Amino acid sequence: MYVSQGLALVTGASRGIGRACALALAREGFELLVNFRVQEEKAREVVRAIESAGGKARALGFDVRDGAATDRALLPLIEERPLAALVVNAGIAKDNLLAATTSEDWASVVGTSLDGFFHTTRLAVRGMLRERRGRIVTIASVSGLAGVPGQTSYSAAKAGLIGATRSLAQEVAKRGVLVNCVAPGFVETDMTASLPRDEILKRIPLGRMARPEEIAEVVAFLCSERASYITGAVIPVTGGVL
Ligand code: NAP
């Protein structure tokens, strides 16, 4: 019998890691809000995949960098029925040496990760605190832990996300809200499609890139009842990349 685990939002769920997270959370019994920014048809395809497996989902378009748009899309849905889980996944990279990075590129990379975290989490956490339950998982990167040349903006965004995750975890733990971070290494998605594959494979001890589902598995575990004593953690899922 289908027992709902509550409502879950995955930002940037039309493609890649976010899509895999939405599908994995639906298998855990969550009802999904599948966020996208521009690729509505891909988000609808994710919704159809969830529904045809017996789950519940709806596509929800908004730009996480835009606080007012996030409020407009999300508030009416979660005011009465708080989110049980939020996956802060939407993120972009614009790799360049710092000296050649434009202000626009810096703002869009840092803004998508950090403003996206702020705009979605501040809404989600209020209801979670009221309900005294909830799971928040942020998707950072090994780049935010170790630093990668050519990714200063991305590393700053992801290191900021890790700091925000750890602080929020301490703010809300007493009310039963658990907040963790997953830090993937290199994952087969559109984001990595144009990177020099042979060079990357040399850096990965397991000798291959991750499938999005291998990241989503950890995210789904962190959102499940099975992960009842983990909060403030940053979990690398990197195939051994340090
Ligand atoms: P991706 O395939 O490029 O997909 C990005 C997703 O984010 C899409 O669904 C996109 O929506 C959405 N998005 C982008 N900007 C948005 C915005 N302003 N508002 C709402 N949604 C937005 O990326 P990915 O590789 O799956 O990466 C997902 C997350 O994992 C990112 O945070 C990334 O930094 C992180 N990560 C990725 C890797 C990797 O190797 N791929 C490694 C470590 C960490 P549309 O389809 O509508 O454009």
PDB file of N, CA and C in Angstrom, residues 35-38 60-71 73 111-112 116 119-120:
ATOM      1  N   ASN A  35      11.244  20.918  -9.532  1.00  0.00           N
ATOM      2  CA  ASN A  35      11.558  22.295  -9.961  1.00  0.00           C
ATOM      3  C   ASN A  35      12.421  22.304 -11.227  1.00  0.00           C
ATOM      4  N   PHE A  36      12.174  23.291 -12.076  1.00  0.00           N
ATOM      5  CA  PHE A  36      13.020  23.545 -13.246  1.00  0.00           C
ATOM      6  C   PHE A  36      13.104  25.062 -13.416  1.00  0.00           C
ATOM      7  N   ARG A  37      14.058  25.490 -14.229  1.00  0.00           N
ATOM      8  CA  ARG A  37      14.134  26.924 -14.534  1.00  0.00           C
ATOM      9  C   ARG A  37      13.604  27.190 -15.935  1.00  0.00           C
ATOM     10  N   VAL A  38      14.156  26.478 -16.957  1.00  0.00           N
ATOM     11  CA  VAL A  38      13.681  26.696 -18.338  1.00  0.00           C
ATOM     12  C   VAL A  38      13.152  25.424 -19.004  1.00  0.00           C
ATOM     13  N   LEU A  60       7.267  22.315 -11.217  1.00  0.00           N
ATOM     14  CA  LEU A  60       7.131  23.642 -10.619  1.00  0.00           C
ATOM     15  C   LEU A  60       8.285  24.517 -11.127  1.00  0.00           C
ATOM     16  N   GLY A  61       7.935  25.456 -12.015  1.00  0.00           N
ATOM     17  CA  GLY A  61       8.980  26.298 -12.606  1.00  0.00           C
ATOM     18  C   GLY A  61       9.228  27.559 -11.799  1.00  0.00           C
ATOM     19  N   PHE A  62      10.455  27.773 -11.379  1.00  0.00           N
ATOM     20  CA  PHE A  62      10.885  29.062 -10.851  1.00  0.00           C
ATOM     21  C   PHE A  62      12.408  29.096 -10.818  1.00  0.00           C
ATOM     22  N   ASP A  63      12.921  30.333 -10.906  1.00  0.00           N
ATOM     23  CA  ASP A  63      14.376  30.547 -10.866  1.00  0.00           C
ATOM     24  C   ASP A  63      14.768  30.731  -9.403  1.00  0.00           C
ATOM     25  N   VAL A  64      15.604  29.836  -8.885  1.00  0.00           N
ATOM     26  CA  VAL A  64      15.950  29.902  -7.451  1.00  0.00           C
ATOM     27  C   VAL A  64      16.733  31.165  -7.091  1.00  0.00           C
ATOM     28  N   ARG A  65      17.277  31.853  -8.097  1.00  0.00           N
ATOM     29  CA  ARG A  65      17.993  33.100  -7.807  1.00  0.00           C
ATOM     30  C   ARG A  65      17.022  34.241  -7.506  1.00  0.00           C
ATOM     31  N   ASP A  66      15.769  34.057  -7.901  1.00  0.00           N
ATOM     32  CA  ASP A  66      14.760  35.114  -7.783  1.00  0.00           C
ATOM     33  C   ASP A  66      13.887  34.835  -6.546  1.00  0.00           C
ATOM     34  N   GLY A  67      14.121  35.585  -5.474  1.00  0.00           N
ATOM     35  CA  GLY A  67      13.416  35.334  -4.214  1.00  0.00           C
ATOM     36  C   GLY A  67      11.914  35.511  -4.340  1.00  0.00           C
ATOM     37  N   ALA A  68      11.471  36.555  -5.064  1.00  0.00           N
ATOM     38  CA  ALA A  68      10.032  36.815  -5.191  1.00  0.00           C
ATOM     39  C   ALA A  68       9.365  35.701  -5.997  1.00  0.00           C
ATOM     40  N   ALA A  69      10.026  35.254  -7.062  1.00  0.00           N
ATOM     41  CA  ALA A  69       9.454  34.173  -7.888  1.00  0.00           C
ATOM     42  C   ALA A  69       9.392  32.873  -7.088  1.00  0.00           C
ATOM     43  N   THR A  70      10.408  32.637  -6.264  1.00  0.00           N
ATOM     44  CA  THR A  70      10.412  31.424  -5.432  1.00  0.00           C
ATOM     45  C   THR A  70       9.248  31.479  -4.447  1.00  0.00           C
ATOM     46  N   ASP A  71       9.070  32.637  -3.807  1.00  0.00           N
ATOM     47  CA  ASP A  71       7.946  32.801  -2.867  1.00  0.00           C
ATOM     48  C   ASP A  71       6.611  32.547  -3.572  1.00  0.00           C
ATOM     49  N   ALA A  73       5.856  30.856  -6.260  1.00  0.00           N
ATOM     50  CA  ALA A  73       5.607  29.473  -6.686  1.00  0.00           C
ATOM     51  C   ALA A  73       5.405  28.538  -5.497  1.00  0.00           C
ATOM     52  N   GLY A 111      25.276  32.996  -7.034  1.00  0.00           N
ATOM     53  CA  GLY A 111      23.855  33.248  -6.764  1.00  0.00           C
ATOM     54  C   GLY A 111      23.006  31.993  -6.891  1.00  0.00           C
ATOM     55  N   THR A 112      23.267  31.165  -7.903  1.00  0.00           N
ATOM     56  CA  THR A 112      22.423  29.967  -8.068  1.00  0.00           C
ATOM     57  C   THR A 112      22.573  29.053  -6.842  1.00  0.00           C
ATOM     58  N   GLY A 116      19.989  30.572  -4.082  1.00  0.00           N
ATOM     59  CA  GLY A 116      19.052  29.448  -4.233  1.00  0.00           C
ATOM     60  C   GLY A 116      18.828  28.749  -2.906  1.00  0.00           C
ATOM     61  N   HIS A 119      16.757  31.309  -0.649  1.00  0.00           N
ATOM     62  CA  HIS A 119      15.362  31.530  -1.033  1.00  0.00           C
ATOM     63  C   HIS A 119      14.472  30.315  -0.761  1.00  0.00           C
ATOM     64  N   THR A 120      15.010  29.115  -0.972  1.00  0.00           N
ATOM     65  CA  THR A 120      14.168  27.915  -0.785  1.00  0.00           C
ATOM     66  C   THR A 120      14.182  27.459   0.672  1.00  0.00           C
TER      67      THR A 120
END
